[in-house]
Amino acid sequence: MNPNRQFQAPQQFHNIEEDGLYQLRDIVRRYFRYWYWVVLSLLVCLAIAFLINRWTPPVYMATAQFLVKEQESGINLFEQRLFSNPELQLTNQMIMLRSRPIAELALKRVDFEVEYHYHGIFSKIERYPTAPILVEVDWKHPQIVEGEIEVSWNDSQNFKLVFPEESYQLTQVGLETSTKIDPPILELNTFDFGKWVETPFMRFKVSLTSSESGGRINVKIREKNSLINEFAKFIQVRPLDKNSTILELAIETNLPAKGRDYLNALMEAYLENELVQKNLTASNTMSFIDTQLIGLEDSLNYIENRLETFRSANRIYDISAEGSAVFSRLAELDRELTQEKLKREYYRNLQNYLVKEDYNEIIVPSGLGIEDPILNNLIKNLLELQNQKAYLMTTQKAASPAVREVNRKLEDLNNSIRQLLVNVDENAAFLISDLERRTVQVEQQFSRLPAKEQNLLRIQREYTFSESIYTFLAQKRAEAAITKASNTPANKIIEYARVSETPITPKPIRNYALAFSLGMLIPLLFVLGKVYLSDKVKDIKELERKSLVPILASVAFRKLYDELVVFADKNSGITEAFRSLRANMNFVLPKDQASVILVTSNTSGEGKTFCSMNLASVYSLAGKKTIIIGTDLRKPKIAKEFALTNDRGLSNYLSGQQNDWRLLVKRTDYEHLDALLSGPIPPNPSELIGNGKLPLLIDALKKEYDIIILDTPPIGMVSETLEMFPLADAVFFVVRYNYTLKSGIDHINHLKTSQKLQNAYIIFNAVDEKEIQYNFGYGYGYGYGGYYGGDEEKEGIMGRLRKSFLN
């Protein structure tokens, strides 16, 4: 050890850049000191990654593309556009695609009600779309669901049922919720393939669809709401581009075929639902006209029979020119009158629907030949708003802002239409009254015709009237049917579902990279935590920076069973450390006169007695007449290590029981080394140390000995050590590696400044050999160990593991 290095005054200010660089190097070298933990951490993490890649069920991504056509803006009403936000329209379509009603329609197109699971090594594997058996479920019967049922067979004739789950769910016809039940107990569990299995809690049929003569498979019957919630929850809908209305539909699944089939069914169900909504008006118109045509057809047949019978009976087939003119005028008036009455009836029915706010049965006026552009546009907007509300209600509540806004618009349109109906109804009433008046005038001319001709004209007029109404309604029905047949969904499937060739999870390369990173990071966190989160002194460099007291020696650690290691092994690294300490003391202690060395520590267990004894031993080996004094009157330790009896000592001298100190000094088994033990433990050690006799004793000992070593009590636990500081030529504070608290260094600094200690030094004790090697560039490869204050250094399992790696 270089003594010049030890006596440099501690730096109070450090270059920040150099300090940071040192800390980085310190972390790196500590990290590689634990290379065996790094290797172990990497092996464990990579093994976990391998197991994850090997046994995690692969998840695939199924995707499809769906075009949402941008709707045209609504009609200008009161200088406001009802539908003018394309982003809102796109968002509504996305919500609809994720809604439960659409998921329900999609699931009706696929056969997901029954799942078939094989037994794998660590988990069950689902089979889709084919399985060796086919289960048909009768949903009109109570059914056991949401639990696996084991189906096994040994031939092609029959099978057995086992219920391995702890509980199941039971669905009831007409009820939305299911009830929890215990596993069913069957009197007979063998059933025939192809026949219905019927019990109070289930009814289904199992058919063998393969040539397998035996097998076992678990069947899981899914409850409707649970299945809908699952697929509605996991479907992903997002715009393909921010400037496009093409949506990308995606779903993650363990079964690629199942994900693909569901996406295709979802898009087709959405288009079918859109077409149903679009055809609703035409369907309502056709239903209304069909009810009218049924009655008219019967009336028309009846009148036609009357006309033929009258002509045959009266032998009159032609009418006069005057009668023909009158008939034509009456027929025209009847046609106009009938149409106006039909319009008025429509207005009244529409008024009733608006009062009841029942918009599903409303017919667009143009479907009945009412060419009122304002009324037609209002009804069209009303129906569009009603459809928009239906979309929103699939995913939102009535109190949501969007639904409340649609309700407000519906209410405004309702009021506008009702006000308009008052005017058009009055106009229709006026036209009906005028047509009836003109009809009466023509009928006066009709009365001048012959009686038979009048009767024929009456029947023919009635027939012509019914025929014209029938023809008119049939024409409107045909127009509605053509409209319905020509309707197509506005949206479109751009690309049917396809599945990624490689699974999205697990990703072996990513998992191995993550495992490698964690394998390297975990030891690094361990090192950082050990260095920066520990409250104990572990770093020589940190101790040098933090302490105002120079480090005069660093003593390595090794497990030994003799505290007097200087005598036990004169060639050990610890002995060399104390020899180096003795050499450094030549620069500190006064020359050619006796010197007093005080050894202390903050707390018990830091090795001050060990250092005192071996420091005394190394001086005695150099031929110096040395005495070690046990001034720790509370917890004496020296006697045991030197195989002496602590029957007399310092306490006898200080208490006045023995004034001749020579009678208290005991010879040890080692040349040039004597010991003045602490003696019997007194009741008042502090008072004895401070009674003034100790300085007299030291003066007397200086005349007989070259080196006097004071083994004192810990300064952090008792106060009498402070009284001995003025007696010493050098004061050593023992700091133990990974034992002394960092706060203890502050205490030592305080003592140096408050006591104005000139020759105060630190012995860094029990230092890890690698710590010395990395900080000072060399190491003895030896160390020491022992018992300090009752604390035993334990190697433990981890220490033995580390040693096995090192060896």
Coordinates of N, CA and C in Angstrom, one line a residue, residues 14-98:
H14 N -15.2 18.0 -5.6 CA -14.8 17.0 -6.6 C -15.2 17.5 -8.0
N15 N -14.5 17.2 -9.0 CA -14.9 17.5 -10.3 C -16.1 16.6 -10.6
I16 N -17.2 17.3 -11.0 CA -18.5 16.6 -11.2 C -18.4 15.5 -12.3
E17 N -17.7 15.9 -13.4 CA -17.5 15.0 -14.5 C -16.7 13.8 -14.2
E18 N -15.6 14.0 -13.4 CA -14.8 12.9 -13.0 C -15.5 12.0 -12.0
D19 N -16.3 12.6 -11.2 CA -17.0 11.9 -10.2 C -18.1 11.0 -10.9
G20 N -18.7 11.6 -11.9 CA -19.7 10.8 -12.6 C -19.1 9.7 -13.4
L21 N -17.9 9.9 -14.0 CA -17.2 8.9 -14.7 C -16.8 7.8 -13.8
Y22 N -16.3 8.1 -12.6 CA -15.9 7.1 -11.6 C -17.1 6.2 -11.3
Q23 N -18.3 6.9 -11.0 CA -19.5 6.1 -10.6 C -19.9 5.2 -11.7
L24 N -19.8 5.6 -12.9 CA -20.1 4.7 -14.1 C -19.2 3.6 -14.1
R25 N -17.8 3.8 -14.0 CA -16.9 2.7 -14.0 C -17.1 1.8 -12.8
D26 N -17.5 2.4 -11.7 CA -17.7 1.6 -10.5 C -18.9 0.7 -10.7
I27 N -19.9 1.1 -11.3 CA -21.1 0.3 -11.5 C -20.7 -0.8 -12.5
V28 N -20.0 -0.5 -13.6 CA -19.6 -1.5 -14.5 C -18.7 -2.6 -13.9
R29 N -17.7 -2.2 -13.2 CA -16.8 -3.2 -12.6 C -17.5 -4.0 -11.5
R30 N -18.5 -3.4 -10.8 CA -19.2 -4.2 -9.8 C -20.1 -5.2 -10.6
Y31 N -20.7 -4.7 -11.7 CA -21.6 -5.5 -12.5 C -20.9 -6.8 -12.9
F32 N -19.6 -6.6 -13.5 CA -18.9 -7.8 -14.0 C -18.3 -8.6 -12.8
R33 N -18.2 -8.0 -11.7 CA -17.8 -8.8 -10.5 C -18.7 -10.0 -10.3
Y34 N -20.0 -9.7 -10.5 CA -21.1 -10.7 -10.3 C -21.4 -11.4 -11.6
W35 N -20.4 -11.7 -12.4 CA -20.7 -12.3 -13.7 C -21.5 -13.6 -13.6
Y36 N -21.2 -14.3 -12.5 CA -21.9 -15.6 -12.4 C -23.4 -15.4 -12.2
W37 N -23.8 -14.3 -11.5 CA -25.2 -14.0 -11.4 C -25.8 -13.5 -12.7
V38 N -25.0 -12.8 -13.5 CA -25.5 -12.4 -14.8 C -25.7 -13.6 -15.7
V39 N -24.8 -14.6 -15.7 CA -25.0 -15.8 -16.5 C -26.2 -16.6 -16.0
L40 N -26.4 -16.7 -14.6 CA -27.5 -17.4 -14.1 C -28.8 -16.7 -14.5
S41 N -28.8 -15.3 -14.3 CA -30.0 -14.5 -14.7 C -30.4 -14.7 -16.2
L42 N -29.4 -14.7 -17.0 CA -29.6 -14.9 -18.5 C -30.2 -16.3 -18.7
L43 N -29.6 -17.3 -18.1 CA -30.1 -18.6 -18.3 C -31.6 -18.8 -17.9
V44 N -31.9 -18.2 -16.7 CA -33.3 -18.3 -16.2 C -34.2 -17.6 -17.1
C45 N -33.9 -16.4 -17.5 CA -34.8 -15.6 -18.3 C -35.0 -16.2 -19.7
L46 N -33.9 -16.7 -20.3 CA -34.0 -17.3 -21.6 C -34.8 -18.6 -21.5
A47 N -34.7 -19.3 -20.4 CA -35.4 -20.5 -20.2 C -36.9 -20.2 -20.1
I48 N -37.2 -19.2 -19.4 CA -38.6 -18.7 -19.3 C -39.2 -18.3 -20.7
A49 N -38.4 -17.6 -21.4 CA -38.8 -17.2 -22.8 C -39.0 -18.4 -23.7
F50 N -38.2 -19.4 -23.5 CA -38.3 -20.7 -24.3 C -39.7 -21.3 -24.0
L51 N -40.0 -21.4 -22.7 CA -41.2 -22.1 -22.2 C -42.4 -21.3 -22.7
I52 N -42.3 -19.9 -22.7 CA -43.4 -19.1 -23.2 C -43.6 -19.3 -24.7
N53 N -42.5 -19.3 -25.4 CA -42.7 -19.5 -26.9 C -43.2 -20.9 -27.2
R54 N -42.8 -21.9 -26.3 CA -43.2 -23.3 -26.6 C -44.6 -23.6 -26.3
W55 N -45.1 -23.1 -25.2 CA -46.4 -23.5 -24.7 C -47.5 -22.5 -24.7
T56 N -47.2 -21.3 -25.1 CA -48.2 -20.3 -25.2 C -49.0 -20.5 -26.5
P57 N -50.4 -20.6 -26.4 CA -51.1 -20.9 -27.6 C -51.0 -19.7 -28.6
P58 N -50.7 -20.0 -29.9 CA -50.4 -18.9 -30.8 C -51.7 -18.1 -31.1
V59 N -51.6 -16.8 -31.2 CA -52.7 -15.9 -31.4 C -52.5 -15.3 -32.8
Y60 N -53.5 -15.4 -33.7 CA -53.5 -14.8 -35.0 C -54.4 -13.6 -35.1
M61 N -54.0 -12.8 -36.1 CA -54.9 -11.6 -36.4 C -55.6 -11.8 -37.7
A62 N -56.9 -11.7 -37.6 CA -57.8 -11.8 -38.8 C -58.2 -10.4 -39.1
T63 N -58.1 -9.9 -40.4 CA -58.4 -8.6 -40.8 C -59.3 -8.6 -42.0
A64 N -60.1 -7.5 -42.1 CA -61.0 -7.4 -43.3 C -61.1 -5.9 -43.5
Q65 N -61.6 -5.5 -44.7 CA -61.8 -4.1 -45.1 C -63.2 -3.8 -45.5
F66 N -63.8 -2.8 -44.9 CA -65.2 -2.5 -45.1 C -65.4 -1.0 -45.5
L67 N -66.1 -0.8 -46.6 CA -66.3 0.6 -47.0 C -67.6 1.2 -46.4
V68 N -67.5 2.3 -45.7 CA -68.6 3.1 -45.2 C -68.8 4.2 -46.2
K69 N -69.9 4.2 -46.9 CA -70.2 5.3 -47.9 C -70.6 6.5 -47.1
E70 N -70.0 7.6 -47.5 CA -70.3 8.9 -46.9 C -71.7 9.3 -47.3
Q71 N -72.6 9.6 -46.3 CA -74.0 10.0 -46.6 C -74.0 11.4 -47.1
E72 N -75.0 11.7 -47.9 CA -75.2 13.1 -48.4 C -75.8 13.9 -47.3
S73 N -75.5 15.2 -47.3 CA -76.0 16.1 -46.3 C -77.6 16.1 -46.4
G74 N -78.2 16.3 -45.2 CA -79.6 16.4 -45.2 C -80.2 17.6 -45.8
I75 N -81.5 17.7 -45.9 CA -82.2 18.8 -46.5 C -82.1 20.1 -45.6
N76 N -81.9 21.2 -46.2 CA -81.9 22.5 -45.5 C -83.2 22.8 -44.9
L77 N -83.3 22.8 -43.6 CA -84.6 23.2 -42.9 C -84.2 24.3 -41.9
F78 N -84.9 25.4 -42.1 CA -84.7 26.5 -41.2 C -83.3 26.9 -41.1
E79 N -82.6 26.8 -42.3 CA -81.2 27.2 -42.5 C -80.2 26.4 -41.7
Q80 N -80.6 25.2 -41.3 CA -79.7 24.3 -40.6 C -79.6 22.9 -41.2
R81 N -78.4 22.4 -41.3 CA -78.3 21.0 -41.8 C -78.4 20.0 -40.7
L82 N -79.3 19.0 -41.0 CA -79.5 18.0 -40.0 C -78.3 17.0 -39.9
F83 N -77.7 16.7 -41.1 CA -76.6 15.8 -41.1 C -75.4 16.4 -41.9
S84 N -74.5 16.9 -41.2 CA -73.4 17.6 -41.9 C -72.0 17.3 -41.3
N85 N -71.9 16.2 -40.5 CA -70.7 15.8 -39.8 C -70.2 14.4 -40.3
P86 N -69.4 14.3 -41.3 CA -69.0 13.0 -41.8 C -68.2 12.2 -40.8
E87 N -67.4 12.9 -39.9 CA -66.7 12.1 -38.9 C -67.7 11.5 -37.9
L88 N -68.8 12.2 -37.5 CA -69.7 11.6 -36.6 C -70.4 10.4 -37.3
Q89 N -70.7 10.5 -38.6 CA -71.3 9.4 -39.3 C -70.4 8.2 -39.3
L90 N -69.1 8.4 -39.5 CA -68.1 7.3 -39.5 C -68.0 6.7 -38.1
T91 N -68.0 7.5 -37.1 CA -67.9 7.0 -35.7 C -69.2 6.2 -35.4
N92 N -70.3 6.6 -35.8 CA -71.6 5.9 -35.6 C -71.5 4.5 -36.2
Q93 N -71.0 4.5 -37.5 CA -70.9 3.2 -38.2 C -69.9 2.2 -37.4
M94 N -68.8 2.8 -36.9 CA -67.8 2.0 -36.2 C -68.5 1.4 -34.9
I95 N -69.3 2.3 -34.2 CA -69.9 1.8 -33.0 C -70.9 0.7 -33.3
M96 N -71.6 0.9 -34.5 CA -72.6 -0.1 -34.8 C -71.9 -1.5 -35.1
L97 N -70.8 -1.4 -35.8 CA -70.1 -2.7 -36.1 C -69.6 -3.4 -34.8
R98 N -69.4 -2.6 -33.7 CA -69.0 -3.3 -32.5 C -70.2 -3.5 -31.5

